[in-house]
Coordinates of C-alpha atoms and ligand atoms in Angstrom, one line a residue:
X1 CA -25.9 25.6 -32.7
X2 CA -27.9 23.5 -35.1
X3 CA -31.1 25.8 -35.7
X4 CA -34.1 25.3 -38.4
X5 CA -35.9 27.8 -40.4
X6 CA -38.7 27.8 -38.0
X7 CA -36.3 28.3 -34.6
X8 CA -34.8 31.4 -36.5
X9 CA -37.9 32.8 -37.6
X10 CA -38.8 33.1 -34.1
X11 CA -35.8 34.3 -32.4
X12 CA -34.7 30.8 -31.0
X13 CA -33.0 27.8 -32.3
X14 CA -32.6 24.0 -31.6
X15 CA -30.4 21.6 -31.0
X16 CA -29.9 18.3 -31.3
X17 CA -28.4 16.6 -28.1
X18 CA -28.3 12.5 -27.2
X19 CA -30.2 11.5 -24.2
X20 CA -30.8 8.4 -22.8
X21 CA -33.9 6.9 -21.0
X22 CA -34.0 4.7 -17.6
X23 CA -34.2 1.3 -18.5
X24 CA -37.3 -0.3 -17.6
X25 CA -39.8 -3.1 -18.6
X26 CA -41.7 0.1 -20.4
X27 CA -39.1 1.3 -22.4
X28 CA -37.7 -1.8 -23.7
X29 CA -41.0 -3.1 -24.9
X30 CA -41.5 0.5 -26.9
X31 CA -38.1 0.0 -28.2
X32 CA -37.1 3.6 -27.4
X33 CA -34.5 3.8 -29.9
X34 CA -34.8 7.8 -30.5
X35 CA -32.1 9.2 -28.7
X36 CA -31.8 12.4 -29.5
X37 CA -34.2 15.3 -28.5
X38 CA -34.5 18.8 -29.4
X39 CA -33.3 21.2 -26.9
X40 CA -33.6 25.2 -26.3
X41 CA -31.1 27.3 -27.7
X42 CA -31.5 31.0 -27.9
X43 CA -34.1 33.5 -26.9
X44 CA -38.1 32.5 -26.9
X45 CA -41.1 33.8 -25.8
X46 CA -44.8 32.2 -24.2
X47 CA -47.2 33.2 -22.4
X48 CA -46.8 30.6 -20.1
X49 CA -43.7 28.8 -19.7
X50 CA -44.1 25.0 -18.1
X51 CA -41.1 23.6 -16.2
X52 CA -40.8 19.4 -16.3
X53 CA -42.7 17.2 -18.6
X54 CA -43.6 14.4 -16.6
X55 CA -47.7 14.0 -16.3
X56 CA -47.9 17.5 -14.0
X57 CA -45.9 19.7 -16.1
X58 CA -47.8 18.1 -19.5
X59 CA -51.4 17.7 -18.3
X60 CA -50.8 21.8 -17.3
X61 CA -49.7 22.5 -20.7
X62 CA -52.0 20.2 -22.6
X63 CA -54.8 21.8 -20.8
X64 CA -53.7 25.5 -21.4
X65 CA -52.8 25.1 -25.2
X66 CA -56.5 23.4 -25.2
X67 CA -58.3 26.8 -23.8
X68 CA -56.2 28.8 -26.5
X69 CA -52.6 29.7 -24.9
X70 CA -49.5 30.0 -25.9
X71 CA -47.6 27.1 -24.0
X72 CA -43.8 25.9 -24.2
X73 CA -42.3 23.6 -22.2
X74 CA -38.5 22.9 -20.6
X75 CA -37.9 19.6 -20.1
X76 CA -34.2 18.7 -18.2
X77 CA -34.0 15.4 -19.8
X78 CA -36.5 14.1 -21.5
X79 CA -40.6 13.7 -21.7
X80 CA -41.6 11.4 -19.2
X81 CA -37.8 10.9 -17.7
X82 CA -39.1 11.3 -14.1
X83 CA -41.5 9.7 -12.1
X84 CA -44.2 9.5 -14.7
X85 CA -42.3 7.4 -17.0
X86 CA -40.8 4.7 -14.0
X87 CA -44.0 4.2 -11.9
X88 CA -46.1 1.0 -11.3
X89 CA -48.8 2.5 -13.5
X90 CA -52.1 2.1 -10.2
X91 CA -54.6 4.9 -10.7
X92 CA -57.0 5.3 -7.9
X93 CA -58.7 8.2 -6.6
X94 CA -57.6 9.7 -3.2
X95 CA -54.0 11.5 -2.6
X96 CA -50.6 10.7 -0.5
X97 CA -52.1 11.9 3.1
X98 CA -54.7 9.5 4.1
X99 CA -58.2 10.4 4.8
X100 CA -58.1 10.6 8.1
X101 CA -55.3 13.0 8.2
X102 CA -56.9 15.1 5.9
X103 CA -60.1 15.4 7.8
X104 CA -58.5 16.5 11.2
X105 CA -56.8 18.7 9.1
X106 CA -59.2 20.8 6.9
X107 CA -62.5 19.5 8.5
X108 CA -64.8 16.3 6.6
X109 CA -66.3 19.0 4.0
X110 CA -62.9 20.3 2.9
X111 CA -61.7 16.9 2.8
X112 CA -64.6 15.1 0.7
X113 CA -64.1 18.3 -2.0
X114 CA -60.4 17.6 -2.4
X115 CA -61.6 13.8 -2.6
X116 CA -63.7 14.8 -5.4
X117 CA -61.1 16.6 -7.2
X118 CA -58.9 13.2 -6.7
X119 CA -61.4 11.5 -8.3
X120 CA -61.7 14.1 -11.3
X121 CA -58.3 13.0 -11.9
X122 CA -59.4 9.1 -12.4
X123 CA -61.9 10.2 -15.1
X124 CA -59.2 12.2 -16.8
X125 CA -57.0 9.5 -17.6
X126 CA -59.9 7.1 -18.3
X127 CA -61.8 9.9 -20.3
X128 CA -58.7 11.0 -22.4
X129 CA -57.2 7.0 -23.2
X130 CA -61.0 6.4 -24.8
X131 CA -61.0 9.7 -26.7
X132 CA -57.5 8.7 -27.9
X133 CA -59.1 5.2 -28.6
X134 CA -56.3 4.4 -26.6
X135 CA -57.6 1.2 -24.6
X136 CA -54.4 -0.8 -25.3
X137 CA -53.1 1.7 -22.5
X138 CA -55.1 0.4 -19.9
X139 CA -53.7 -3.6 -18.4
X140 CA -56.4 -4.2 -16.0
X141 CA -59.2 -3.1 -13.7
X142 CA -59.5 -3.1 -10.2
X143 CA -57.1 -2.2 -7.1
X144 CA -57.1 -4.9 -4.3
X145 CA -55.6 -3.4 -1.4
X146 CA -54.5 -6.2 0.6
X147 CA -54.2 -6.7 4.9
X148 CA -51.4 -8.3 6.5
X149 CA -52.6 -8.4 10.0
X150 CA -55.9 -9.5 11.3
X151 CA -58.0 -6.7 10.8
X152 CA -60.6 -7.2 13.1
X153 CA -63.7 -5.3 11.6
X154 CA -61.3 -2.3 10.4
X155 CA -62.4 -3.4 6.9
X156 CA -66.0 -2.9 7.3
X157 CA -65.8 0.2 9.2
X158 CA -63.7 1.7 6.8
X159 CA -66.3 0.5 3.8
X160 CA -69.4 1.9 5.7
X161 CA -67.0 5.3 6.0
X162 CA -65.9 5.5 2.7
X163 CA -69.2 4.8 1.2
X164 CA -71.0 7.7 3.9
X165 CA -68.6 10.0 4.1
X166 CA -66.8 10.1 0.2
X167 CA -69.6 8.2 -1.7
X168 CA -66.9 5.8 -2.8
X169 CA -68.2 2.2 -3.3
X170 CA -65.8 -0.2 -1.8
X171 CA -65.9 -4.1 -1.5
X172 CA -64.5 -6.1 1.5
X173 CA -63.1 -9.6 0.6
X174 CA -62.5 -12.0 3.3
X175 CA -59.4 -13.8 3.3
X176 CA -60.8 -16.9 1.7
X177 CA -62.0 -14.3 -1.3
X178 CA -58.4 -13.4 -1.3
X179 CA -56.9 -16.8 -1.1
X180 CA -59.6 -17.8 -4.0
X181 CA -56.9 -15.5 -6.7
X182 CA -54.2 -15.2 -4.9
X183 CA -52.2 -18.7 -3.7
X184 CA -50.5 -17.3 -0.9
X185 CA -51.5 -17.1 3.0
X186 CA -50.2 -13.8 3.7
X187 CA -52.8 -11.4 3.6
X188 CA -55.9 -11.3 5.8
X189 CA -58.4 -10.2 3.3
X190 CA -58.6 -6.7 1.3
X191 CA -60.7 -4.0 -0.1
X192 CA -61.7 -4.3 -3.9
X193 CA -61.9 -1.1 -5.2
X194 CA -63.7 -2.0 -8.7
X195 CA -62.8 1.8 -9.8
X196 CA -59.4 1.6 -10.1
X197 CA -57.2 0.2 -12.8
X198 CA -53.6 0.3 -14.3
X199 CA -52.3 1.6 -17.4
X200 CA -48.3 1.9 -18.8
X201 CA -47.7 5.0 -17.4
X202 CA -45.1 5.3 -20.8
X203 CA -47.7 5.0 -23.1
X204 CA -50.2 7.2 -21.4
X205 CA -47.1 9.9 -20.9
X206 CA -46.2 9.8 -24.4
X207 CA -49.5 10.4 -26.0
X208 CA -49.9 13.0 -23.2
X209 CA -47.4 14.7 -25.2
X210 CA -48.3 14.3 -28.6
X211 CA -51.7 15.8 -27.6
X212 CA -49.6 18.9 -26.7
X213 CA -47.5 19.2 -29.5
X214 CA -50.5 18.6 -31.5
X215 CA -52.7 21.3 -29.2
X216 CA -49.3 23.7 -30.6
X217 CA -47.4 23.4 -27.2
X218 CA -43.5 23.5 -27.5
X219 CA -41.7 21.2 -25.8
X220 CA -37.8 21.4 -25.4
X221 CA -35.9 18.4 -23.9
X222 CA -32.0 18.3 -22.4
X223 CA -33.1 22.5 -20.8
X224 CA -32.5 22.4 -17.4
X225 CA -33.8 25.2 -15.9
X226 CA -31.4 26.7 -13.6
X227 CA -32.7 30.3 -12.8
X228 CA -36.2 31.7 -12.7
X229 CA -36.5 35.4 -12.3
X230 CA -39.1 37.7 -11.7
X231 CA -38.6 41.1 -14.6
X232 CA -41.3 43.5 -14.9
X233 CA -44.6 42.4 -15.0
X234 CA -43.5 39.2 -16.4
X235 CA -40.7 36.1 -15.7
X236 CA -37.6 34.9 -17.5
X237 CA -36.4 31.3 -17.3
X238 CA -32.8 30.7 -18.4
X239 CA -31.5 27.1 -19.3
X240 CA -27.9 26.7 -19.7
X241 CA -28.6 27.4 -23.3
X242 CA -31.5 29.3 -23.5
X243 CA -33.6 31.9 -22.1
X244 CA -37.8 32.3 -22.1
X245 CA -39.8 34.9 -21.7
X246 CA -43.1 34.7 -20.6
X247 CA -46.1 36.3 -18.3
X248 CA -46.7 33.2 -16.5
X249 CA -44.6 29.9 -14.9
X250 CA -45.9 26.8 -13.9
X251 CA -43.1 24.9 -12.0
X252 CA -43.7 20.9 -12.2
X253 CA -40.6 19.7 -11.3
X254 CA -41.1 17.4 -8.6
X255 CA -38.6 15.8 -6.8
X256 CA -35.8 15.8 -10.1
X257 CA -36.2 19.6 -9.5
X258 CA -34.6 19.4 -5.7
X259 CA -31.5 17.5 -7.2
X260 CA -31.3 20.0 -10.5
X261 CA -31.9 22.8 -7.7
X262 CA -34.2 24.7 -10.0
X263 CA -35.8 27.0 -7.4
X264 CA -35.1 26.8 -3.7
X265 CA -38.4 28.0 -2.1
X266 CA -40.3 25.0 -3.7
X267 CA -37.1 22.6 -3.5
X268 CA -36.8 23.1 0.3
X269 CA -40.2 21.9 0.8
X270 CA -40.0 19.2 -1.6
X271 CA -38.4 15.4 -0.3
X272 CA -37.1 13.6 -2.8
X273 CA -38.2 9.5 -1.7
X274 CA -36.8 6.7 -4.2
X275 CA -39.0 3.5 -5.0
X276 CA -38.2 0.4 -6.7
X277 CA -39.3 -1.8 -9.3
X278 CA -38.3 -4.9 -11.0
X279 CA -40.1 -6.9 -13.6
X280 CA -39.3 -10.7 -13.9
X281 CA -38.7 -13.0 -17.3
X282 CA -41.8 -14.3 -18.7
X283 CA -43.5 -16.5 -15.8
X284 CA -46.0 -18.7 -18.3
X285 CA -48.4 -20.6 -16.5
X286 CA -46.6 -20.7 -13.5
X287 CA -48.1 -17.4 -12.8
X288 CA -51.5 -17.5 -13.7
X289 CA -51.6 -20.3 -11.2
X290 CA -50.9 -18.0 -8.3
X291 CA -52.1 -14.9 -9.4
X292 CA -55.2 -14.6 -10.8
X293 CA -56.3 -11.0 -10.3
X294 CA -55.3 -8.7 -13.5
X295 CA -55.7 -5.7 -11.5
X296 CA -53.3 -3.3 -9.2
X297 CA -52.1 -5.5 -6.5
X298 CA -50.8 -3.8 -3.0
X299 CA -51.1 -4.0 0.4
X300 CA -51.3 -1.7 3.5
X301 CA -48.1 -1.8 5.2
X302 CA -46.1 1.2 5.3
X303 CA -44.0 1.2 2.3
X304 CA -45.7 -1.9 1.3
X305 CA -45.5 -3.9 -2.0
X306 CA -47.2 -3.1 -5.0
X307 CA -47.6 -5.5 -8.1
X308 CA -49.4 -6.5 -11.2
X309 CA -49.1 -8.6 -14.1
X310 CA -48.0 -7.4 -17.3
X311 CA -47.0 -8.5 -21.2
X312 CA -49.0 -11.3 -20.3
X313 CA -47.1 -13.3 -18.3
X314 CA -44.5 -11.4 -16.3
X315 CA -44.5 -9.8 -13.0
X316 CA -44.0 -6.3 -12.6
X317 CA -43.2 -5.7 -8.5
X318 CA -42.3 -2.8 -7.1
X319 CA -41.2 -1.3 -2.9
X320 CA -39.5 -0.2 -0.7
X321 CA -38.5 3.3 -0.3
X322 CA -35.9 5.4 0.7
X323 CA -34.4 9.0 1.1
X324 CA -31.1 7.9 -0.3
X325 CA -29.8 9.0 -3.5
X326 CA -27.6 5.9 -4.3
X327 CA -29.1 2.8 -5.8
X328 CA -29.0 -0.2 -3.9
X329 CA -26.2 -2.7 -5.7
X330 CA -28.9 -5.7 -4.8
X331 CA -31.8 -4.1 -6.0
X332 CA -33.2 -6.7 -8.2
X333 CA -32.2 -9.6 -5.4
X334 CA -34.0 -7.6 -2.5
X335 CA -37.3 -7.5 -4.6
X336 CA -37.1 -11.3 -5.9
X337 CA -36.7 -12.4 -2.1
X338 CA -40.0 -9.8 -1.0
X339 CA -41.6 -11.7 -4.4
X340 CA -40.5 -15.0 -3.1
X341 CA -41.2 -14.2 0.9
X342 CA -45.3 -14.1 -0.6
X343 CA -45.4 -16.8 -3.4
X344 CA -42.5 -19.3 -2.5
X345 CA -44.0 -21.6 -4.6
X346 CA -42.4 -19.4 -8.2
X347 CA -39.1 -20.8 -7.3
X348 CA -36.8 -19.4 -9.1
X349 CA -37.0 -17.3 -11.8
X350 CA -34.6 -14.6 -13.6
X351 CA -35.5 -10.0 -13.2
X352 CA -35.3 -9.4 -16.8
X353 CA -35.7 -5.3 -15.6
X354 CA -34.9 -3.4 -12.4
X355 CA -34.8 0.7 -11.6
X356 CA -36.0 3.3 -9.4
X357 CA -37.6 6.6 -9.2
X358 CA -37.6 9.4 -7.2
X359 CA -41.1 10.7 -5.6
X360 CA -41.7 14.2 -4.6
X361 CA -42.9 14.2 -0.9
X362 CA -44.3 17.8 0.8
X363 CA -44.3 16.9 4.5
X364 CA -47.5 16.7 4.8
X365 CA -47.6 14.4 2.1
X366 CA -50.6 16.8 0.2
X367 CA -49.7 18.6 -3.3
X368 CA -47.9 21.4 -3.3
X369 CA -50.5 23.1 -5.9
X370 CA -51.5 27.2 -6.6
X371 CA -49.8 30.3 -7.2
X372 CA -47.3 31.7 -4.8
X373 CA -45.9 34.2 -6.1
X374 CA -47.8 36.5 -8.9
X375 CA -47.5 34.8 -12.3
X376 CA -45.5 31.7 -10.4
X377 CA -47.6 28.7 -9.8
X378 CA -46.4 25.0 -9.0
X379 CA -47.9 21.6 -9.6
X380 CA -46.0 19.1 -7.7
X381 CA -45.6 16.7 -4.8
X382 CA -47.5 14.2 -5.6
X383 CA -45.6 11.9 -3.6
X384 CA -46.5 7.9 -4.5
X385 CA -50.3 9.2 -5.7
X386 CA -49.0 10.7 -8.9
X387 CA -51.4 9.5 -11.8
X388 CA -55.0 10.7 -10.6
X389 CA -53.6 13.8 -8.6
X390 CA -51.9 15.4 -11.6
X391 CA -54.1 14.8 -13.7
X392 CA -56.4 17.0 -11.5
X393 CA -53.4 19.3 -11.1
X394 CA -53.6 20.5 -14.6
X395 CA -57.1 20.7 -14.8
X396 CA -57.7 23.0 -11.9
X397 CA -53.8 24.8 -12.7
X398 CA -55.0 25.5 -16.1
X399 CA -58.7 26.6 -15.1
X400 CA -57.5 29.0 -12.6
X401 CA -54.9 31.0 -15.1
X402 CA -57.7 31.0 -18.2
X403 CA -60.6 31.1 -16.0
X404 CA -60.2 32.1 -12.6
X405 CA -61.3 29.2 -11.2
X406 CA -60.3 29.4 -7.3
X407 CA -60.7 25.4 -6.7
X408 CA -57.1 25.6 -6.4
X409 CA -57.4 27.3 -3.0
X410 CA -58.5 24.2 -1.3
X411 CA -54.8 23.2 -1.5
X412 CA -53.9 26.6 0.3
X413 CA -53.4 24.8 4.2
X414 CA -50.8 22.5 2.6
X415 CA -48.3 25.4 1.5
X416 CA -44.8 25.2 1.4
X417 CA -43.3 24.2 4.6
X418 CA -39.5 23.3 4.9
X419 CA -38.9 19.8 4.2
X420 CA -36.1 20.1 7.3
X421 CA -33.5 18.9 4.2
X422 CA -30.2 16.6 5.6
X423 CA -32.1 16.3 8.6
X424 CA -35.3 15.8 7.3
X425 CA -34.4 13.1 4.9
X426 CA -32.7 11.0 7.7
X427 CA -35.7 11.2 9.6
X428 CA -37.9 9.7 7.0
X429 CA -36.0 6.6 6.7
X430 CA -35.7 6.5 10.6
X431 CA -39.2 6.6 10.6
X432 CA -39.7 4.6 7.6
X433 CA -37.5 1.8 9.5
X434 CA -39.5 2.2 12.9
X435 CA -42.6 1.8 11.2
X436 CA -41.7 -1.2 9.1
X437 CA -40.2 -3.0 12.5
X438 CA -43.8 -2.6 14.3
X439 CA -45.6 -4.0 10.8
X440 CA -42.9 -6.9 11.0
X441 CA -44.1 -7.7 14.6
X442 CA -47.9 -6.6 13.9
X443 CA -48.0 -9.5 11.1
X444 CA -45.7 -12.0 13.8
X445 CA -48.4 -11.8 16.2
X446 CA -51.2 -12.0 13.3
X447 CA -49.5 -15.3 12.3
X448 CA -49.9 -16.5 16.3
X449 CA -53.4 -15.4 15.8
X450 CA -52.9 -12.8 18.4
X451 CA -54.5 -9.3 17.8
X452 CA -52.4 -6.9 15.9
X453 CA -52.1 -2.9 16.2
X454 CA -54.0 -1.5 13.5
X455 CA -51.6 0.0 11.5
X456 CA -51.9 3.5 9.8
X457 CA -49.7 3.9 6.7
X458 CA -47.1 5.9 6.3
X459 CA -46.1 6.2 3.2
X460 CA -48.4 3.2 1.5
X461 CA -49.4 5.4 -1.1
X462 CA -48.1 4.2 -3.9
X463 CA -50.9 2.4 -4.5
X464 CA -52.7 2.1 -1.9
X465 CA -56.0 4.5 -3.4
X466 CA -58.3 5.3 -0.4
Ligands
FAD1 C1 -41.3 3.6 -8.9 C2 -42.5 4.5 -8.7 C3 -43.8 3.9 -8.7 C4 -44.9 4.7 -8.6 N1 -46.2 4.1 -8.7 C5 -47.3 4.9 -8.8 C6 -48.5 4.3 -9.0 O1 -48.7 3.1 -9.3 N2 -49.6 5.2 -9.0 C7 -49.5 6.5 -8.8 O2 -50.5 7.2 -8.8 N3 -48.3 7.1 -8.6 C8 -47.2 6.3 -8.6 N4 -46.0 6.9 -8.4 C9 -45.9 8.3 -8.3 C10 -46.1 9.1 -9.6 O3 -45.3 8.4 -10.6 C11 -45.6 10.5 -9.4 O4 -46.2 11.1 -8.3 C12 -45.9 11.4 -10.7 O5 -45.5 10.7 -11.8 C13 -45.2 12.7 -10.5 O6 -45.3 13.4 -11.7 P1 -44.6 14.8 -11.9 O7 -44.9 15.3 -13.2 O8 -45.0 15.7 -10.7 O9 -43.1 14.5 -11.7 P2 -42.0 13.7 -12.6 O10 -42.7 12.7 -13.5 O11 -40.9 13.3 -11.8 O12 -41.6 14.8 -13.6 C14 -40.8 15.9 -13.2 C15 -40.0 16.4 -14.5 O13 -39.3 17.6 -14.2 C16 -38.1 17.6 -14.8 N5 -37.2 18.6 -14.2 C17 -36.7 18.6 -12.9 N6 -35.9 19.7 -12.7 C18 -36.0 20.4 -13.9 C19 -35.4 21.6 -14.3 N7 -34.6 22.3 -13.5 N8 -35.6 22.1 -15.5 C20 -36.5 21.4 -16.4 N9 -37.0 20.2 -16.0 C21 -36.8 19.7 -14.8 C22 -37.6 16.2 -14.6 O14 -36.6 15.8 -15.5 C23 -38.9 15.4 -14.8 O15 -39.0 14.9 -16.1 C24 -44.8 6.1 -8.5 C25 -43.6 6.7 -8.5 C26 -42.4 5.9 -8.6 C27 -41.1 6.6 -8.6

C-alpha cells in the first residue's frame, strides 16, 4: 500500500496502479502519457459517494461539490475511460427515444418539459467551455442531419412541428443545398440544426474533472465497485481495495457497469450497444473539396453514419452498432468502405485510429435518472445521446439531493425495466439487422425515383439531435 500523509490523516490511503487508455484520434493528439492513477485503498468517508467518472458520474459530482458537499468519486479505470472519452463529440438537444415516441408516451406537455431539460444540457456544455475560456474545445457549429430517401414533405412537416410544438428553430436544405457542401449524391436533403455543434469529448471530460478536483471532489481511479450495500441510515461501497462510507450514492455507471456487474437491479435494465469510430490520415485538400461543412455530419438511417472533420484535415467517422462484446477484426476496413460507399472520389487513403465504445441503452431508450431506493440514485442510460443529456443529469441529480428539486420525477415512466439480457441483446441486433435491410431497399427504390417508406429510426441517436 503506497499511502501519503494526507490519505493517512483521513483513514484512507492511495495507490499507485498503471492504467492504460483506449487508443483514439483524442488521446494520441493529448499525448496521454500519464499512466498511472491514484486508486482507493482503505477506509473513506463522503457524503455522497459517485460511481463512474465519465460526463454523468462528474457533471453529478462537479455539481454537488459546487452547492457545498462533500463528493468522492470511484472510478473502475480511469476518468473519461467509458463512453465519454470515445464518442464522436455531436451535442444536440433532444434524447435517445425520438419525439414522437415520447409524446404517445407521457403526453406533448410532459414531452416538451423533458425537451427543455435536453436542451438545458446544450447550454451547460456551451456555458461551462466559455467560462473555462475553453473555446479551443469546441471544432464546429451546426448539426446537419442528412436524408437518404426521398422524403416527400417529411422535412417540412417535421420543421413546422418542431418549431410549434418544442420552439426549436430548424432549417430544411434541399438536396441541391446539400450537394452545394457535400460532393456526394446520396442524401436527399437534411435539416440544419444551427444550435448544435461538436467538441473533443476528451478535452471537455478532462476539464470536467479538474473543475471537480478543484470544487474539492475526490476522485479515485483503477476502484471497481463491486458491492453496494444499504447499513443504517447510510450506504457502504466496497472496491476490491477499499471501502466508502457515505449517506448518499449516485450510480453512473452506464453500460461499463453491466460488464463490471456493479449492481444488478440497474445492470439488468441497462443494454450495453457498441459503436465504432475510425479517424483517417490527414486528407489535405482532398477533403475540403468534398466536405465543406465544419459541423456534426449524420444521417437518419437507423444506426446511420455520423462524421465530422477534425485536426484540420482528417476525417473522424463513426457507425454501426452492435450488442456484441467482441471487436470486429475489420473494423477500420468496414468503416473506410461505408466512407468510400458516400465519397468514392477520396480514393484511397490510410485509418490512422480505429476503436469502439460501449452505449448504455434502457429499453425504452429514455435515461434511467432519480432515486430508487432511499439515498441510491442513478444517472445513466443515455444511450447514443450522451453529451447534452448528462449534462442535464447532473444538474437536476444534484438539485434534487441539495435542493429538493422534483424535476427529476419527469423521468419516473421510464423506470427500470428488464433489459430481457441474452435474449434481449440478440433481439437488438435482429432488429437492428431488419431495420437496416428495409433502409437498404428504402434508399434502392429512392435511387429508382420510386417513393420510399418513411423511415423512423431506431437507434439513429448518436447524433441524430431532434
Ligand atoms: C463511439 C460513440 C460515439 C458516440 N457519439 C456521441 C455523440 O456524438 N453525441 C452524444 O451526445 N453522445 C454520443 N455517444 C454517447 C455518449 O458518449 C454517452 O451516452 C455518454 O458518454 C455516457 O456517459 P456516462 O457517464 O453515462 O457513461 P460512460 O462515459 O461510459 O462512463 C461510465 C463510467 O463508469 C465506470 N464504471 C463502470 N462500472 C464501474 C464500477 N463497478 N465501479 C466504478 N466505476 C465503474 C466506467 O469505467 C466508465 O468510466 C457516443 C457513444 C459512443 C460509444
Amino acid at each position: 500500500m503506497n499511502t501519503t500523509g494526507l490519505g493517512e490523516a483521513n483513514g484512507w490511503g492511495f495507490m499507485s496502479v498503471p492504467h492504460e487508455h483506449v487508443a483514439s484520434f483524442y488521446r494520441h493528439e493529448r499525448r496521454d502519457a500519464a499512466a498511472s492513477v491514484i486508486g482507493l485503498d482503505g477506509r473513506a468517508h463522503a457524503e455522497i459517494c459517485v460511481i463512474g467518472a465519465g460526463l454523468a458520474g462528474l457533471t453529478t459530482a462537479f455539481e454537488l461539490a459546487r452547492r457545498g458537499r462533500r463528493v468522492l468519486v470511484l472510478e473502475a479505470d480511469r476518468v473519461g475511460w467509458g463512453a465519454s472519452g470515445r464518442n464522436a463529440g455531436f451535442v444536440s438537444c433532444g434524447f435517445a427515444e425520438g419525439l414522437d415516441a415520447l409524446e404517445a408516451q407521457v403526453g406533448p406537455a410532459d414531452s416538451r418539459a423533458l425537451f427543455d431539460l435536453s436542451r438545458l444540457g446544450v447550454q451547460y456544455i456551451a456555458e461551462t467551455i466559455v467560462s473555462a475560456n475553453r473555446r479551443d474545445i469546441v471544432g464546429g457549429r451546426g448539426g446537419l442531419s442528412l436524408v437518404r430517401t426521398s422524403p416527400g414533405d417529411r422535412l417540412q412537416r417535421r420543421q413546422e412541428r418542431m418549431a410549434e410544438s418544442y420552439g426549436c428553430k430548424l432549417d430544411v436544405w434541399s438536396r441541391e443545398a446539400v450537394c452545394e457542401v457535400l460532393a456526394t449524391s446520396a442524401y436527399f436533403g437534411g435539416l440544419h440544426d444551427p444550435a448544435a455543434f461538436h467538441i473533443d469529448p476528451v478535452a471537455y471530460t478532462d476539464l470536467m474533472a479538474n473543475r471537480c478536483r478543484a470544487a474539492g471532489v475526490w476522485i479515485f481511479e483503477a476502484s471497481p465497485v463491486s458491492r453496494i450495500a444499504n447499513v443504517g441510515a447510510g450506504w457502504r461501497v466496497e472496491t476490491d481495495r477499499g471501502v466508502v462510507h457515505c449517506e448518499q450514492v449516485v450510480l453512473a455507471t452506464s453500460a461499463y457497469g453491466v460488464l463490471n456487474q456493479t449492481y444488478r437491479p440497474v445492470d439488468r435494465a441497462v443494454l450495453p450497444v457498441a459503436t465504432y469510430v475510425i479517424t483517417t490520415e490527414p486528407l489535405g485538400e482532398r477533403l475540403a473539396d468534398i466536405i465543406r461543412f465544419r459541423g456534426c455530419l449524420s444521417d437518419t438511417r437507423r444506426a446511420g453514419d455520423y462524421y465530422r472533420i477534425v485536426g484540420g484535415d482528417r476525417l473522424l467517422w463513426g457507425g454501426r452498432i452492435t450488442t456484441r462484446r467482441a471487436e470486429p477484426a475489420r473494423l477500420a476496413d468496414m468503416l473506410r468502405q461505408d466512407i468510400q460507399r458516400i465519397y468514392p472520389q477520396l480514393g484511397s487513403f490510410k485509418v490512422d485510429y480505429a476503436w469502439s465504445g460501449l452505449m448504455g441503452y434502457a429499453r425504452h431508450k429514455m435515461p434511467l435518472l432519480g432515486q430508487i431506493k432511499q439515498g441510491l440514485w442513478v444517472a445513466t442510460a443515455f444511450g447514443g445521446h450522451g453529451l447534452n443529456t448528462t449534462a442535464m443529469a447532473g444538474q437536476l441529480i444534484a438539485s434534487a439531493i441539495t435542493e429538493q428539486d422534483d424535476r427529476w420525477r419527469l423521468f419516473t415512466p421510464f423506470g427500470l425495466r428488464w433489459g430481457g439480457g441474452p435474449l434481449g441483446r440478440a433481439a437488438t441486433q435482429l432488429h437492428y439487422w431488419q431495420m437496416r435491410a428495409m433502409d437498404r431497399a428504402g434508399e434502392w427504390r429512392s435511387r429508382r425515383g420510386r417513393d420510399a417508406k418513411p423511415s423512423a429510426p431506431v437507434i439513429s441517436d448518436v447524433q441524430a439531435g431532434p
